[in-house]
mmCIF file of C-alpha atoms in Angstrom:
data_model
loop_
_atom_site.group_PDB
_atom_site.id
_atom_site.type_symbol
_atom_site.label_atom_id
_atom_site.label_comp_id
_atom_site.label_asym_id
_atom_site.label_seq_id
_atom_site.Cartn_x
_atom_site.Cartn_y
_atom_site.Cartn_z
ATOM 1 C CA MET A 236 0.000 0.000 0.000
ATOM 2 C CA LYS A 237 2.834 2.383 0.909
ATOM 3 C CA LYS A 238 4.561 1.815 -2.410
ATOM 4 C CA ALA A 239 1.359 2.385 -4.353
ATOM 5 C CA TYR A 240 0.721 5.549 -2.329
ATOM 6 C CA LEU A 241 4.215 6.889 -3.038
ATOM 7 C CA VAL A 242 3.874 6.150 -6.748
ATOM 8 C CA ALA A 243 0.533 7.943 -6.812
ATOM 9 C CA LEU A 244 1.995 10.870 -4.890
ATOM 10 C CA ILE A 245 4.927 11.162 -7.298
ATOM 11 C CA PHE A 246 2.600 11.185 -10.285
ATOM 12 C CA THR A 247 0.398 13.749 -8.600
ATOM 13 C CA LEU A 248 3.364 16.012 -7.846
ATOM 14 C CA ALA A 249 4.728 15.563 -11.375
ATOM 15 C CA GLY A 250 1.355 16.479 -12.774
ATOM 16 C CA SER A 251 1.192 19.550 -10.554
ATOM 17 C CA VAL A 252 4.668 20.668 -11.643
ATOM 18 C CA ALA A 253 3.806 20.112 -15.298
ATOM 19 C CA GLY A 254 0.554 21.973 -14.851
ATOM 20 C CA TYR A 255 2.321 24.863 -13.147
ATOM 21 C CA ALA A 256 4.919 25.016 -15.940
ATOM 22 C CA ALA A 257 2.182 24.970 -18.574
ATOM 23 C CA GLU A 258 0.361 27.751 -16.725
ATOM 24 C CA LYS A 259 3.545 29.859 -16.669
ATOM 25 C CA GLU A 260 4.075 29.240 -20.401
ATOM 26 C CA ASP A 261 0.507 30.261 -21.120
ATOM 27 C CA SER A 262 0.880 33.408 -19.011
ATOM 28 C CA LEU A 263 4.091 34.387 -20.818
ATOM 29 C CA LEU A 264 2.443 33.915 -24.195
ATOM 30 C CA LYS A 265 -0.606 35.980 -23.225
ATOM 31 C CA ASP A 266 1.567 38.778 -21.840
ATOM 32 C CA ALA A 267 3.655 38.776 -25.009
ATOM 33 C CA GLN A 268 0.586 38.807 -27.247
ATOM 34 C CA ALA A 269 -0.707 41.848 -25.350
ATOM 35 C CA ALA A 270 2.567 43.745 -25.878
ATOM 36 C CA PHE A 271 3.696 42.669 -29.359
ATOM 37 C CA HIS A 272 2.228 41.837 -32.756
ATOM 38 C CA PRO A 273 3.720 39.456 -35.302
ATOM 39 C CA VAL A 274 5.010 40.864 -38.572
ATOM 40 C CA PRO A 275 2.282 40.158 -41.158
ATOM 41 C CA ASP A 276 2.913 37.950 -44.175
ATOM 42 C CA LYS A 277 1.978 40.709 -46.614
ATOM 43 C CA ALA A 278 2.946 44.358 -46.829
ATOM 44 C CA PRO A 279 0.369 46.731 -45.323
ATOM 45 C CA ALA A 280 -1.588 49.098 -47.537
ATOM 46 C CA ILE A 281 -0.324 52.682 -47.660
ATOM 47 C CA LYS A 282 -2.866 55.468 -47.464
ATOM 48 C CA ASP A 283 -3.240 57.394 -50.746
ATOM 49 C CA ASN A 284 -0.537 55.306 -52.448
ATOM 50 C CA GLU A 285 -1.897 52.111 -53.988
ATOM 51 C CA ALA A 286 0.725 49.392 -54.316
ATOM 52 C CA THR A 287 0.187 48.110 -57.843
ATOM 53 C CA PRO A 288 2.621 45.530 -59.296
ATOM 54 C CA ASP A 289 3.896 48.144 -61.776
ATOM 55 C CA LYS A 290 4.544 50.670 -58.999
ATOM 56 C CA ILE A 291 6.343 48.125 -56.832
ATOM 57 C CA GLU A 292 8.576 47.105 -59.738
ATOM 58 C CA LEU A 293 9.362 50.719 -60.640
ATOM 59 C CA GLY A 294 10.050 51.442 -56.978
ATOM 60 C CA LYS A 295 12.469 48.534 -56.823
ATOM 61 C CA MET A 296 14.356 49.836 -59.856
ATOM 62 C CA LEU A 297 14.563 53.306 -58.351
ATOM 63 C CA TYR A 298 15.675 51.891 -54.995
ATOM 64 C CA PHE A 299 18.680 50.334 -56.725
ATOM 65 C CA GLU A 300 19.234 53.240 -59.141
ATOM 66 C CA PRO A 301 22.593 54.967 -58.431
ATOM 67 C CA ARG A 302 21.938 57.643 -61.053
ATOM 68 C CA LEU A 303 19.515 59.284 -58.645
ATOM 69 C CA SER A 304 22.690 60.537 -56.978
ATOM 70 C CA LYS A 305 24.871 63.299 -58.400
ATOM 71 C CA SER A 306 27.843 60.929 -58.563
ATOM 72 C CA SER A 307 25.760 58.143 -60.163
ATOM 73 C CA LEU A 308 27.354 55.939 -57.522
ATOM 74 C CA ILE A 309 25.013 55.929 -54.530
ATOM 75 C CA SER A 310 21.554 54.352 -54.406
ATOM 76 C CA CYS A 311 19.054 53.820 -51.583
ATOM 77 C CA ASN A 312 20.455 50.306 -51.326
ATOM 78 C CA THR A 313 23.953 51.648 -50.650
ATOM 79 C CA CYS A 314 23.037 52.675 -47.108
ATOM 80 C CA HIS A 315 20.035 50.343 -46.682
ATOM 81 C CA ASN A 316 21.378 47.145 -48.176
ATOM 82 C CA VAL A 317 18.648 44.503 -48.340
ATOM 83 C CA GLY A 318 21.327 41.830 -48.122
ATOM 84 C CA LEU A 319 22.696 43.281 -44.862
ATOM 85 C CA GLY A 320 19.528 43.454 -42.812
ATOM 86 C CA GLY A 321 18.488 46.691 -44.521
ATOM 87 C CA ALA A 322 21.466 48.634 -43.127
ATOM 88 C CA ASP A 323 25.092 49.183 -44.228
ATOM 89 C CA TYR A 324 27.412 47.831 -41.511
ATOM 90 C CA GLN A 325 28.981 51.274 -41.059
ATOM 91 C CA GLN A 326 29.241 53.480 -37.991
ATOM 92 C CA THR A 327 27.733 56.261 -40.075
ATOM 93 C CA SER A 328 27.106 56.040 -43.796
ATOM 94 C CA THR A 329 29.572 57.116 -46.460
ATOM 95 C CA GLY A 330 28.016 59.480 -48.973
ATOM 96 C CA HIS A 331 28.891 61.933 -51.729
ATOM 97 C CA GLY A 332 32.597 62.680 -52.021
ATOM 98 C CA TRP A 333 33.317 60.172 -49.229
ATOM 99 C CA LYS A 334 31.628 62.435 -46.688
ATOM 100 C CA ARG A 335 30.308 60.719 -43.583
ATOM 101 C CA GLY A 336 26.791 61.285 -42.370
ATOM 102 C CA PRO A 337 26.143 62.278 -38.748
ATOM 103 C CA ARG A 338 24.013 59.248 -37.794
ATOM 104 C CA ASN A 339 23.941 55.496 -38.181
ATOM 105 C CA ALA A 340 21.674 54.281 -40.990
ATOM 106 C CA PRO A 341 18.570 52.612 -39.514
ATOM 107 C CA THR A 342 17.298 49.452 -41.168
ATOM 108 C CA VAL A 343 14.765 49.758 -43.973
ATOM 109 C CA LEU A 344 13.295 46.354 -43.079
ATOM 110 C CA ASN A 345 9.849 46.677 -41.479
ATOM 111 C CA SER A 346 10.247 50.469 -41.533
ATOM 112 C CA VAL A 347 6.719 50.780 -42.933
ATOM 113 C CA PHE A 348 5.501 50.051 -39.389
ATOM 114 C CA ASN A 349 7.301 53.076 -37.893
ATOM 115 C CA VAL A 350 5.320 56.099 -36.759
ATOM 116 C CA ALA A 351 7.736 58.286 -38.760
ATOM 117 C CA GLN A 352 11.158 57.995 -40.395
ATOM 118 C CA PHE A 353 14.732 58.988 -39.447
ATOM 119 C CA TRP A 354 16.059 58.900 -35.888
ATOM 120 C CA ASP A 355 14.403 62.248 -35.170
ATOM 121 C CA GLY A 356 11.142 61.520 -37.003
ATOM 122 C CA ARG A 357 11.488 64.459 -39.376
ATOM 123 C CA ALA A 358 9.880 62.529 -42.266
ATOM 124 C CA LYS A 359 6.238 61.598 -41.754
ATOM 125 C CA ASP A 360 6.375 58.541 -44.029
ATOM 126 C CA LEU A 361 8.588 56.527 -46.373
ATOM 127 C CA ALA A 362 7.783 58.709 -49.383
ATOM 128 C CA GLU A 363 8.949 61.837 -47.592
ATOM 129 C CA GLN A 364 11.964 59.968 -46.299
ATOM 130 C CA ALA A 365 12.943 58.888 -49.826
ATOM 131 C CA LYS A 366 13.320 62.518 -50.865
ATOM 132 C CA GLY A 367 15.699 63.425 -48.047
ATOM 133 C CA PRO A 368 18.871 61.435 -48.846
ATOM 134 C CA VAL A 369 18.608 62.263 -52.550
ATOM 135 C CA GLN A 370 19.022 65.952 -51.712
ATOM 136 C CA ALA A 371 21.341 65.716 -48.685
ATOM 137 C CA GLY A 372 24.844 67.008 -49.391
ATOM 138 C CA VAL A 373 26.478 64.252 -47.343
ATOM 139 C CA GLU A 374 24.412 61.535 -49.032
ATOM 140 C CA MET A 375 23.336 61.654 -52.713
ATOM 141 C CA ASN A 376 23.825 65.412 -53.156
ATOM 142 C CA ASN A 377 21.318 65.777 -55.983
ATOM 143 C CA THR A 378 18.373 68.064 -56.769
ATOM 144 C CA PRO A 379 14.773 67.221 -57.685
ATOM 145 C CA ASP A 380 15.208 68.919 -61.080
ATOM 146 C CA ASN A 381 18.304 66.894 -61.891
ATOM 147 C CA VAL A 382 16.592 63.663 -60.806
ATOM 148 C CA VAL A 383 13.666 64.377 -63.147
ATOM 149 C CA LYS A 384 16.080 65.274 -65.946
ATOM 150 C CA THR A 385 17.943 61.998 -65.405
ATOM 151 C CA LEU A 386 14.786 59.881 -65.448
ATOM 152 C CA ASN A 387 13.367 61.693 -68.499
ATOM 153 C CA SER A 388 16.621 61.050 -70.372
ATOM 154 C CA MET A 389 15.933 57.303 -70.449
ATOM 155 C CA PRO A 390 12.889 56.301 -72.544
ATOM 156 C CA GLU A 391 12.380 53.087 -70.584
ATOM 157 C CA TYR A 392 11.841 55.040 -67.366
ATOM 158 C CA VAL A 393 9.456 57.454 -69.101
ATOM 159 C CA GLU A 394 7.311 54.538 -70.283
ATOM 160 C CA LEU A 395 7.387 52.893 -66.869
ATOM 161 C CA PHE A 396 6.241 56.097 -65.160
ATOM 162 C CA LYS A 397 3.421 56.487 -67.699
ATOM 163 C CA LYS A 398 2.332 52.904 -67.087
ATOM 164 C CA THR A 399 2.575 53.255 -63.308
ATOM 165 C CA PHE A 400 0.837 56.637 -63.035
ATOM 166 C CA PRO A 401 -1.770 56.526 -65.821
ATOM 167 C CA GLY A 402 -3.718 59.638 -66.726
ATOM 168 C CA GLN A 403 -1.030 62.074 -65.592
ATOM 169 C CA THR A 404 0.218 64.543 -68.194
ATOM 170 C CA ASN A 405 3.784 64.520 -66.827
ATOM 171 C CA PRO A 406 4.151 61.441 -64.637
ATOM 172 C CA VAL A 407 7.942 61.664 -64.292
ATOM 173 C CA THR A 408 8.082 63.753 -61.126
ATOM 174 C CA PHE A 409 10.118 63.814 -57.959
ATOM 175 C CA ASP A 410 6.960 63.073 -55.939
ATOM 176 C CA ASN A 411 6.104 60.039 -58.062
ATOM 177 C CA MET A 412 9.666 58.777 -57.706
ATOM 178 C CA ALA A 413 9.224 58.883 -53.924
ATOM 179 C CA LYS A 414 5.799 57.208 -54.053
ATOM 180 C CA ALA A 415 7.174 54.326 -56.098
ATOM 181 C CA ILE A 416 10.095 53.833 -53.730
ATOM 182 C CA GLU A 417 7.700 53.945 -50.783
ATOM 183 C CA VAL A 418 5.540 51.041 -51.987
ATOM 184 C CA PHE A 419 8.619 48.950 -52.745
ATOM 185 C CA GLU A 420 10.125 49.629 -49.326
ATOM 186 C CA ALA A 421 6.817 48.620 -47.726
ATOM 187 C CA THR A 422 7.332 45.117 -49.147
ATOM 188 C CA LEU A 423 10.620 44.733 -47.240
ATOM 189 C CA ILE A 424 9.154 42.991 -44.217
ATOM 190 C CA THR A 425 10.465 39.998 -42.270
ATOM 191 C CA PRO A 426 7.724 37.640 -41.056
ATOM 192 C CA ASP A 427 7.983 34.207 -39.459
ATOM 193 C CA SER A 428 10.769 34.761 -36.952
ATOM 194 C CA LYS A 429 10.856 32.300 -34.066
ATOM 195 C CA PHE A 430 9.311 35.043 -31.955
ATOM 196 C CA ASP A 431 6.519 35.620 -34.479
ATOM 197 C CA LEU A 432 5.694 31.920 -34.520
ATOM 198 C CA PHE A 433 5.580 32.016 -30.714
ATOM 199 C CA LEU A 434 3.221 35.009 -30.795
ATOM 200 C CA LYS A 435 0.969 33.073 -33.166
ATOM 201 C CA GLY A 436 0.621 30.341 -30.549
ATOM 202 C CA ASN A 437 3.485 27.934 -31.178
ATOM 203 C CA ALA A 438 4.935 27.681 -27.659
ATOM 204 C CA GLN A 439 7.744 25.433 -28.894
ATOM 205 C CA ALA A 440 9.040 27.944 -31.456
ATOM 206 C CA MET A 441 11.358 29.516 -28.853
ATOM 207 C CA ASN A 442 13.752 27.689 -26.555
ATOM 208 C CA GLN A 443 13.853 28.118 -22.773
ATOM 209 C CA GLU A 444 16.661 30.702 -22.780
ATOM 210 C CA GLU A 445 14.835 32.833 -25.350
ATOM 211 C CA LYS A 446 11.616 32.658 -23.342
ATOM 212 C CA GLU A 447 13.406 33.673 -20.176
ATOM 213 C CA GLY A 448 14.944 36.564 -22.086
ATOM 214 C CA LEU A 449 11.488 37.613 -23.278
ATOM 215 C CA LYS A 450 10.212 37.505 -19.696
ATOM 216 C CA LEU A 451 13.094 39.695 -18.501
ATOM 217 C CA PHE A 452 12.556 42.058 -21.447
ATOM 218 C CA MET A 453 8.942 42.603 -20.419
ATOM 219 C CA GLU A 454 9.401 42.579 -16.639
ATOM 220 C CA HIS A 455 12.117 45.237 -16.696
ATOM 221 C CA GLY A 456 10.225 47.632 -18.974
ATOM 222 C CA CYS A 457 12.160 47.289 -22.244
ATOM 223 C CA VAL A 458 8.808 46.668 -23.904
ATOM 224 C CA SER A 459 7.592 50.176 -23.040
ATOM 225 C CA CYS A 460 9.782 51.576 -25.858
ATOM 226 C CA HIS A 461 10.168 48.430 -27.943
ATOM 227 C CA GLY A 462 6.738 46.834 -28.298
ATOM 228 C CA GLY A 463 4.141 46.592 -31.044
ATOM 229 C CA THR A 464 4.759 45.086 -34.460
ATOM 230 C CA ASN A 465 8.207 46.546 -35.019
ATOM 231 C CA MET A 466 9.468 46.300 -31.445
ATOM 232 C CA GLY A 467 10.171 50.030 -31.632
ATOM 233 C CA GLY A 468 9.585 52.892 -34.010
ATOM 234 C CA ASP A 469 6.337 53.912 -32.333
ATOM 235 C CA GLY A 470 7.476 56.981 -30.412
ATOM 236 C CA TYR A 471 10.297 59.204 -29.136
ATOM 237 C CA TYR A 472 12.144 58.535 -25.925
ATOM 238 C CA GLU A 473 14.892 60.283 -24.029
ATOM 239 C CA LEU A 474 18.239 58.492 -24.088
ATOM 240 C CA GLY A 475 19.552 58.527 -20.528
ATOM 241 C CA VAL A 476 16.476 58.421 -18.304
ATOM 242 C CA VAL A 477 18.435 56.898 -15.418
ATOM 243 C CA LYS A 478 21.966 57.926 -16.377
ATOM 244 C CA LYS A 479 23.351 59.609 -19.462
ATOM 245 C CA PRO A 480 25.392 57.183 -21.570
ATOM 246 C CA SER A 481 28.932 58.055 -22.599
ATOM 247 C CA ASP A 482 29.715 61.144 -24.670
ATOM 248 C CA ALA A 483 30.822 58.793 -27.460
ATOM 249 C CA ILE A 484 27.338 57.265 -27.620
ATOM 250 C CA LEU A 485 25.493 60.593 -27.389
ATOM 251 C CA ALA A 486 27.911 62.172 -29.910
ATOM 252 C CA GLY A 487 26.582 65.635 -29.047
ATOM 253 C CA ASP A 488 23.353 64.788 -30.876
ATOM 254 C CA LYS A 489 20.188 66.219 -29.297
ATOM 255 C CA GLY A 490 17.936 64.106 -31.491
ATOM 256 C CA ARG A 491 14.336 65.244 -31.928
ATOM 257 C CA PHE A 492 15.142 68.621 -30.389
ATOM 258 C CA ALA A 493 16.567 69.671 -33.780
ATOM 259 C CA VAL A 494 13.090 69.160 -35.287
ATOM 260 C CA THR A 495 10.826 70.548 -32.560
ATOM 261 C CA GLN A 496 13.147 72.901 -30.626
ATOM 262 C CA ALA A 497 11.247 71.715 -27.536
ATOM 263 C CA LYS A 498 13.369 71.472 -24.397
ATOM 264 C CA ASN A 499 11.709 68.190 -23.439
ATOM 265 C CA ASP A 500 12.889 66.643 -26.717
ATOM 266 C CA GLU A 501 16.599 67.061 -25.988
ATOM 267 C CA PHE A 502 18.403 63.741 -26.458
ATOM 268 C CA SER A 503 15.140 62.068 -27.491
ATOM 269 C CA PHE A 504 15.139 59.691 -30.443
ATOM 270 C CA LYS A 505 12.617 57.518 -32.212
ATOM 271 C CA SER A 506 13.079 54.107 -30.648
ATOM 272 C CA PRO A 507 14.768 51.840 -33.190
ATOM 273 C CA SER A 508 13.226 48.555 -34.239
ATOM 274 C CA LEU A 509 14.809 45.605 -32.457
ATOM 275 C CA ARG A 510 13.702 43.105 -35.072
ATOM 276 C CA ASN A 511 16.595 41.479 -36.959
ATOM 277 C CA ILE A 512 18.869 43.341 -34.533
ATOM 278 C CA GLU A 513 21.650 40.746 -34.770
ATOM 279 C CA LEU A 514 21.962 41.632 -38.487
ATOM 280 C CA THR A 515 22.319 45.385 -38.074
ATOM 281 C CA PRO A 516 25.331 46.368 -35.975
ATOM 282 C CA PRO A 517 26.597 48.874 -34.993
ATOM 283 C CA TYR A 518 23.991 50.258 -32.600
ATOM 284 C CA PHE A 519 22.595 53.610 -31.411
ATOM 285 C CA HIS A 520 22.306 56.752 -33.522
ATOM 286 C CA SER A 521 26.058 57.255 -33.203
ATOM 287 C CA GLY A 522 26.917 53.721 -34.287
ATOM 288 C CA VAL A 523 29.740 53.356 -31.776
ATOM 289 C CA VAL A 524 28.614 50.111 -30.127
ATOM 290 C CA TRP A 525 29.237 46.980 -32.202
ATOM 291 C CA ASP A 526 28.383 44.234 -29.721
ATOM 292 C CA LEU A 527 24.721 43.466 -29.056
ATOM 293 C CA LYS A 528 25.420 42.378 -25.491
ATOM 294 C CA GLU A 529 27.148 45.686 -24.820
ATOM 295 C CA ALA A 530 24.186 47.557 -26.331
ATOM 296 C CA VAL A 531 21.788 45.788 -23.965
ATOM 297 C CA SER A 532 24.127 46.595 -21.084
ATOM 298 C CA VAL A 533 24.166 50.288 -22.023
ATOM 299 C CA MET A 534 20.368 50.353 -22.119
ATOM 300 C CA ASN A 535 20.210 48.625 -18.754
ATOM 301 C CA ASP A 536 22.441 51.279 -17.187
ATOM 302 C CA SER A 537 21.019 54.338 -18.941
ATOM 303 C CA GLN A 538 17.306 53.525 -19.289
ATOM 304 C CA LEU A 539 16.337 50.844 -16.772
ATOM 305 C CA GLY A 540 18.675 51.011 -13.811
ATOM 306 C CA ALA A 541 17.848 47.351 -13.299
ATOM 307 C CA ASP A 542 20.029 44.848 -11.516
ATOM 308 C CA LEU A 543 20.582 42.673 -14.573
ATOM 309 C CA LYS A 544 23.324 40.106 -14.187
ATOM 310 C CA THR A 545 25.514 38.854 -17.024
ATOM 311 C CA GLY A 546 23.330 35.763 -17.356
ATOM 312 C CA ASP A 547 20.208 37.929 -17.599
ATOM 313 C CA ILE A 548 21.729 40.019 -20.373
ATOM 314 C CA ASP A 549 22.724 36.834 -22.212
ATOM 315 C CA LYS A 550 19.115 35.690 -22.051
ATOM 316 C CA ILE A 551 17.808 39.012 -23.380
ATOM 317 C CA VAL A 552 20.310 38.834 -26.237
ATOM 318 C CA ALA A 553 19.105 35.296 -27.009
ATOM 319 C CA PHE A 554 15.526 36.592 -27.106
ATOM 320 C CA LEU A 555 16.463 39.487 -29.389
ATOM 321 C CA LYS A 556 18.109 37.077 -31.816
ATOM 322 C CA SER A 557 14.859 35.101 -31.954
ATOM 323 C CA THR A 558 13.251 38.109 -33.669
ATOM 324 C CA THR A 559 15.270 37.647 -36.872
ATOM 325 C CA GLY A 560 12.661 36.919 -39.506
ATOM 326 C CA LYS A 561 12.543 35.660 -43.069
ATOM 327 C CA GLN A 562 14.669 38.083 -45.072
ATOM 328 C CA PRO A 563 13.137 39.533 -48.263
ATOM 329 C CA GLN A 564 14.456 37.914 -51.423
ATOM 330 C CA VAL A 565 14.956 40.711 -53.953
ATOM 331 C CA LEU A 566 16.003 40.033 -57.528
ATOM 332 C CA TYR A 567 18.428 42.779 -58.512
ATOM 333 C CA PRO A 568 16.797 44.751 -61.344
ATOM 334 C CA ILE A 569 18.319 45.413 -64.756
ATOM 335 C CA LEU A 570 18.294 49.205 -65.075
ATOM 336 C CA PRO A 571 17.686 51.205 -68.269
ATOM 337 C CA ALA A 572 20.588 52.123 -70.531
ATOM 338 C CA PRO A 573 21.705 55.771 -70.390
ATOM 339 C CA THR A 574 21.437 58.071 -73.390
ATOM 340 C CA ASN A 575 23.485 61.050 -74.502
ATOM 341 C CA ALA A 576 21.036 63.218 -72.563
ATOM 342 C CA THR A 577 21.635 61.410 -69.252
ATOM 343 C CA PRO A 578 23.625 63.670 -66.884
ATOM 344 C CA LYS A 579 27.192 62.525 -66.445
ATOM 345 C CA PRO A 580 28.513 61.627 -62.963
ATOM 346 C CA SER A 581 29.819 64.574 -60.962
ATOM 347 C CA LEU A 582 31.813 64.547 -57.746
ATOM 348 C CA GLU A 583 31.475 68.300 -57.206
#
């Protein structure tokens, strides 16, 4: 009788432990589903900019078109390389005449889910963002008029613009260039990461270390700036709530303050997306931190003030790596041949 009782007790205790573990798993999943959303399988619709197949294809060509730059050397893909996680693996990007930009290039992947574009949010959407680098002296150093002249010089582009924007008398415009690039960039999304599969209900998609990292990420408040679909990009937050990070990280950059001139916006930046973060070093607007573990450590010290041990940080890093999704497969386009009317490259 004693033996049978002990066996029954062991099974009862094992069942209780298993039930408790299952309850904890279910609680973690529900908490995560309340704070995050999986990346959808299809690109979202863009208000007032229908994503037709012709427009997406034209946008892809323009995204890879270096002749939009004055030097005919730099394209959107130069600084937002779709084969490098949508970034460029540079501290700050190299632009016209080998000038260096002031900030690290954020990833283009999943950027359609951001509330605005650029670190300081100065562009309201991807179309407005597409116009900025083309005209920036340290990037593509071109002008809208010269871009239109370049595109009009190649009959294939003229026909593609007519096909893409039917009914317009002069469809080859700087605005239409930006609209086409916008719909293409909106397709650069990364669904089906391990974390996405977990959010969709597959509790086995993530391993134990990744789940523990997720729990720490939520418990310590990281999710307050890095939640939603894009795990960031939904607002502006001061860098250094608990303690200002090093001068090297801040780099004298006051962030959104340059846009709003509001005192409260000093050292505030749009929170970067943490999806695919293992693919996009270096980190922060200054691009001075190359190690993801160090980046998490900096955020712990400057934003959280939490007592995270080395093992805890390792777990959070493991969780962040679980957010790497299916990378977009983009067939490099064959671009139109130049004509005698196509502006020649200039390094001036």
